[in-house]
PDB file of C-alpha atoms in Angstrom:
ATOM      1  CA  UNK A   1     -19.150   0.327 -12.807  1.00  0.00           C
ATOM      2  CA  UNK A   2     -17.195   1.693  -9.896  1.00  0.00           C
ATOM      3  CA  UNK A   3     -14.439  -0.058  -8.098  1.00  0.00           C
ATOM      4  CA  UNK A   4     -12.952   0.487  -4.649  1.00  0.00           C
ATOM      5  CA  UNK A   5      -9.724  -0.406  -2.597  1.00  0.00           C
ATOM      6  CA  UNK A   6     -10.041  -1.347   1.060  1.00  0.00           C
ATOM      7  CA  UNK A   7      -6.002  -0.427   2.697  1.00  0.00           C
ATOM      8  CA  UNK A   8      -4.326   0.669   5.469  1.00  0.00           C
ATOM      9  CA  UNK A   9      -3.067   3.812   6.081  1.00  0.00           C
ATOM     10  CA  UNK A  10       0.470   4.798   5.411  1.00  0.00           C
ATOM     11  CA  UNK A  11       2.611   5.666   8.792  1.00  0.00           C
ATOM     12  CA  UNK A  12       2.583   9.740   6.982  1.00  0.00           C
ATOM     13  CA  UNK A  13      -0.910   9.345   6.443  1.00  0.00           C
ATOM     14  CA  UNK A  14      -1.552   8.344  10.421  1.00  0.00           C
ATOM     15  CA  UNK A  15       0.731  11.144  11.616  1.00  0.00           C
ATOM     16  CA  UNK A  16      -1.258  13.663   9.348  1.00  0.00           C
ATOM     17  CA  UNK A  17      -4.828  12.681  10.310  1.00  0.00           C
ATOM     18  CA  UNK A  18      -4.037  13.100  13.724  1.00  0.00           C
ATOM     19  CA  UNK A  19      -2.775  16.688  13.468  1.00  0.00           C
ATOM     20  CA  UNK A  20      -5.689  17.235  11.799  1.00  0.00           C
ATOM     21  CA  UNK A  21      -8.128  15.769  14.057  1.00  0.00           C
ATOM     22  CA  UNK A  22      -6.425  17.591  17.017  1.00  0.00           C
ATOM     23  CA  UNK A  23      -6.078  20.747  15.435  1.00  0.00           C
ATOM     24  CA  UNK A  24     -10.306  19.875  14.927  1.00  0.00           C
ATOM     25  CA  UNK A  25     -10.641  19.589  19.045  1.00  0.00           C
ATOM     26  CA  UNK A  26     -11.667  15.605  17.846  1.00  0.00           C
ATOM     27  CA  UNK A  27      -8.788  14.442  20.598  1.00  0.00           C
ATOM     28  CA  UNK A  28     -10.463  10.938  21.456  1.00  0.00           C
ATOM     29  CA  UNK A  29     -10.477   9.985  17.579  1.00  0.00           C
ATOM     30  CA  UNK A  30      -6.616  11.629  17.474  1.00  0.00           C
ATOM     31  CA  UNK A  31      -6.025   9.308  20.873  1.00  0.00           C
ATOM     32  CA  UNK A  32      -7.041   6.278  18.664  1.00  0.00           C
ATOM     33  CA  UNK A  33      -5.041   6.749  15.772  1.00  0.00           C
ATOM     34  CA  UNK A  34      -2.056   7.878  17.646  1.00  0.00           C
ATOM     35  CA  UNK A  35      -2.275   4.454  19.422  1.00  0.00           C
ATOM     36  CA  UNK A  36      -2.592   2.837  15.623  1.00  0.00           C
ATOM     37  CA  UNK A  37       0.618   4.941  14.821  1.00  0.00           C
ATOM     38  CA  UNK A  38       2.285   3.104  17.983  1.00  0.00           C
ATOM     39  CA  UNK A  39       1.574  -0.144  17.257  1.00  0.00           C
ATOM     40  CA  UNK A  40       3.057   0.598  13.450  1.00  0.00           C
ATOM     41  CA  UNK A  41       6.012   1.581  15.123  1.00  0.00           C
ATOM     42  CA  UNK A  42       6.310  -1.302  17.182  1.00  0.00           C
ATOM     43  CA  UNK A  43       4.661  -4.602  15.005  1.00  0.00           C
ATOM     44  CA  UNK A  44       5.467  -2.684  11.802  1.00  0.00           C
ATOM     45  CA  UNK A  45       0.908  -3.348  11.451  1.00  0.00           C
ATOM     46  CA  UNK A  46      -1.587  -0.069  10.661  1.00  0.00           C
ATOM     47  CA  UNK A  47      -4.430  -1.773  12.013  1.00  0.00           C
ATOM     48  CA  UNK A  48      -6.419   1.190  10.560  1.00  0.00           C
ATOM     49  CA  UNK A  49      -7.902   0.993   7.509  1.00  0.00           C
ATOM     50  CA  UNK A  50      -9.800   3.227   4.776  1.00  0.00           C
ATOM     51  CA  UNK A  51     -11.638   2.288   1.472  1.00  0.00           C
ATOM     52  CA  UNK A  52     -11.357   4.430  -2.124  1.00  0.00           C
ATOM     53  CA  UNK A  53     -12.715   4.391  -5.106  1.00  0.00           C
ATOM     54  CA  UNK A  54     -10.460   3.284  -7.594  1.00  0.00           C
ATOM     55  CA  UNK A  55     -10.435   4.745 -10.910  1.00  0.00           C
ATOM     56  CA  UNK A  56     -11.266   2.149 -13.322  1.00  0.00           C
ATOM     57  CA  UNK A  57      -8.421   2.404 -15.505  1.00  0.00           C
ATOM     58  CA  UNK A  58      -6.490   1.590 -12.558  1.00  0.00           C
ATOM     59  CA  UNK A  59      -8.387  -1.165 -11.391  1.00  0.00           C
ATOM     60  CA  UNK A  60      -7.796  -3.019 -14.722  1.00  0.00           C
ATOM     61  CA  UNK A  61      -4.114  -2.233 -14.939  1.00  0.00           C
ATOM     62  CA  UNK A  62      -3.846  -3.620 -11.253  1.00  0.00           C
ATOM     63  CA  UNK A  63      -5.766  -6.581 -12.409  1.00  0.00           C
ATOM     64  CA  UNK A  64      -3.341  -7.219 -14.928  1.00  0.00           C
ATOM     65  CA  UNK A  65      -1.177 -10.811 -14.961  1.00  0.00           C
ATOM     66  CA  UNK A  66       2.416  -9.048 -14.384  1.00  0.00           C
ATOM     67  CA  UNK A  67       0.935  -6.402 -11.993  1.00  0.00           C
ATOM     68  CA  UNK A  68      -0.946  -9.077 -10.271  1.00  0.00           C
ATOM     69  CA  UNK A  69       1.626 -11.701  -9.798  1.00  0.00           C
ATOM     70  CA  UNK A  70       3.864  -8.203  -8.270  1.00  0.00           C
ATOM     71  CA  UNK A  71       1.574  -8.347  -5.812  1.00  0.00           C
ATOM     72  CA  UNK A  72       1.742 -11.541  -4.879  1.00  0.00           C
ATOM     73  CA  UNK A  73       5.340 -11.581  -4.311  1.00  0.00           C
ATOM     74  CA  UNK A  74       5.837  -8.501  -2.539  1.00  0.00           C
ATOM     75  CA  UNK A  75       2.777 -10.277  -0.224  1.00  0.00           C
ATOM     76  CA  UNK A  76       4.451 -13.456  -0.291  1.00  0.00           C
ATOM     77  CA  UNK A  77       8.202 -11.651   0.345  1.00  0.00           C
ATOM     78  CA  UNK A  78       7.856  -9.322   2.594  1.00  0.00           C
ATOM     79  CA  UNK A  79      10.963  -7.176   3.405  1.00  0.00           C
ATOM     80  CA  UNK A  80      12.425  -7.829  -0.335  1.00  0.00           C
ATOM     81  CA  UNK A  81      13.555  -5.052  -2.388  1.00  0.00           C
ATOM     82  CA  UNK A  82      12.670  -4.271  -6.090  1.00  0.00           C
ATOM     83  CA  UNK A  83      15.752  -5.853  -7.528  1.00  0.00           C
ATOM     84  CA  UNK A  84      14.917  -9.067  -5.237  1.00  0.00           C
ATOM     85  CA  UNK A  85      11.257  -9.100  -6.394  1.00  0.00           C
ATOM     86  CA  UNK A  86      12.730  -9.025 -10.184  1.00  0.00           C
ATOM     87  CA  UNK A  87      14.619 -11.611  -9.594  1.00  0.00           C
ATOM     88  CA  UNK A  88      12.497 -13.704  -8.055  1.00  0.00           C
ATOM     89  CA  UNK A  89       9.949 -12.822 -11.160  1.00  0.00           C
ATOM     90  CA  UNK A  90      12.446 -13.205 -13.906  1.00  0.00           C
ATOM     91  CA  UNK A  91      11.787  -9.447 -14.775  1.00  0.00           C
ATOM     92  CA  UNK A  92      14.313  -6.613 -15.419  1.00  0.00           C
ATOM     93  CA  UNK A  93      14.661  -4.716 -12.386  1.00  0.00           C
ATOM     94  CA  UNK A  94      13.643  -1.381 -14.028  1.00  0.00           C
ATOM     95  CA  UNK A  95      10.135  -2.777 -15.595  1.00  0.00           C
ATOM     96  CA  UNK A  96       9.029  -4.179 -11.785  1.00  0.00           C
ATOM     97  CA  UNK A  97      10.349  -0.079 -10.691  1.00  0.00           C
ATOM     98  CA  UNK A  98       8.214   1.146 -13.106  1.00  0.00           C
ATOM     99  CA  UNK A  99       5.165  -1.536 -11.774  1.00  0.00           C
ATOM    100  CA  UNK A 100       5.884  -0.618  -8.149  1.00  0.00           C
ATOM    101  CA  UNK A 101       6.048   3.362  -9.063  1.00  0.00           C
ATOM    102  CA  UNK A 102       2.679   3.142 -10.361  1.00  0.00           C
ATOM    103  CA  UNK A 103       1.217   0.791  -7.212  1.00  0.00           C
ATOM    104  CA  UNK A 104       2.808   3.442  -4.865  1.00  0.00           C
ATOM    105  CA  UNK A 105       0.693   6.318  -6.731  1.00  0.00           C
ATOM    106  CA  UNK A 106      -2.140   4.359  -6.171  1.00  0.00           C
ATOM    107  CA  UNK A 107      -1.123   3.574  -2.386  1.00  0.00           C
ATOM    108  CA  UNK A 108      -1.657  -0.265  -3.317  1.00  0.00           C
ATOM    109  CA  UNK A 109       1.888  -0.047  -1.758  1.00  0.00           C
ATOM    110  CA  UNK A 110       4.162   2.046  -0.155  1.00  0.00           C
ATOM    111  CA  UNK A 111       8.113   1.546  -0.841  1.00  0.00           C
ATOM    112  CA  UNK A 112      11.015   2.506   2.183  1.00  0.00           C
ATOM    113  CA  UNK A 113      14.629   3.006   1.556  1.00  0.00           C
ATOM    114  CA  UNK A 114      16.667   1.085   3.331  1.00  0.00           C
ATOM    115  CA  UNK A 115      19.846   2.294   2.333  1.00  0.00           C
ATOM    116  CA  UNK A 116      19.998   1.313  -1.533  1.00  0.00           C
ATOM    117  CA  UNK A 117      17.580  -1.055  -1.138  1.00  0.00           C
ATOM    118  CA  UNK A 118      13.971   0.219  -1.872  1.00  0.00           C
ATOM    119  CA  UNK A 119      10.970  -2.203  -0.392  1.00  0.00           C
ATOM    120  CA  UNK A 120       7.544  -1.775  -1.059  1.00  0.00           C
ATOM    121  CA  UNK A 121       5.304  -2.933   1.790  1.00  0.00           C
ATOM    122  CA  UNK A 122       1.840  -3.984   0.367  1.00  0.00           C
ATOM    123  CA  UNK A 123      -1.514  -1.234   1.643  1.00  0.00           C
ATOM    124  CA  UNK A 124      -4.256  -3.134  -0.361  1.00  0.00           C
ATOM    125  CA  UNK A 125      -6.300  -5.752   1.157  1.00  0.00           C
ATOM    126  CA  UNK A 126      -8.881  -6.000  -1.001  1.00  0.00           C
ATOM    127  CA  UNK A 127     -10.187  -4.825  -4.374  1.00  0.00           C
ATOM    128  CA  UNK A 128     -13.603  -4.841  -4.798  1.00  0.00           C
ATOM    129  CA  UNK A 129     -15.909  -4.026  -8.685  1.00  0.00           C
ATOM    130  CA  UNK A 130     -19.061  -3.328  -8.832  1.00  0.00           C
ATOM    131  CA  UNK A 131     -21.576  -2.938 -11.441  1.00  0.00           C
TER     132      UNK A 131
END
C-alpha cells in the first residue's frame, strides 16, 4: 500500500523553486511560478500544486478522529489561531499544538505568526491510498 498527498506549495517553497529553476536557465517555468507567488501575495491562493507520497504511518495518524476533525476546523475557520481552534474543539490548547506541529512536518498545513497568535493555513487537498 502506498499513499499520497495532493497540496499546494508553501509561499517559501514557491520562492525557492524559482531560484532554482532560474539558476537552471528554465526562466518560462520560473515566469509561471513567480506569477503563482503573486497571486499568493495578493488572494492569499497557491494555485500550484504538487503530490507526495505519504508515509503510511502518517497517513493513518492523519486519518485519525481528533486529527481529522483538526482539519476540518482549521478548513472550516480559516484565519483562527491554535488556541481558537481548541476552543472551538473543546481540546487543551497544547494537545491541538502538538496536532498542528505534526501536520506542519507533514506540510498538511503551514502555521504564520501573527503576533502571538499562530494560524495554520490548510496545504492538503486530498489524500489518496492505494493498494
Amino acid at each position: 500500500m502506498k499513499a499520497y498527498m495532493r497540496r499546494r506549495l508553501k509561499p517559501d517553497e514557491i520562492l525557492e523553486k524559482i531560484g532554482q529553476l532560474e539558476a537552471g536557465g528554465q526562466r518560462e517555468e520560473a515566469q509561471r511560478l513567480a506569477a503563482a507567488y503573486m497571486a499568493y501575495e495578493e488572494e492569499g491562493e497557491v494555485p500550484f500544486y504538487v503530490e507526495e507520497e505519504v508515509p503510511l504511518e502518517v497517513a493513518r495518524r492523519m486519518l485519525s478522529k481528533q486529527v481529522r476533525e483538526l482539519i476540518s476546523y482549521i478548513k472550516r475557520y480559516e484565519g483562527k489561531s491554535i488556541s481558537e481552534l481548541a476552543k472551538e474543539l473543546g481540546r487543551s490548547p497544547s494537545n491541538v499544538h502538538v496536532d498542528v506541529g505534526f501536520l506542519s512536518r507533514y506540510n498538511v498545513v503551514y502555521t504564520e505568526r501573527q503576533g502571538r497568535r499562530v494560524v495554520p493555513h490548510l496545504l492538503a487537498e486530498e489524500l489518496r491510498v492505494e493498494l
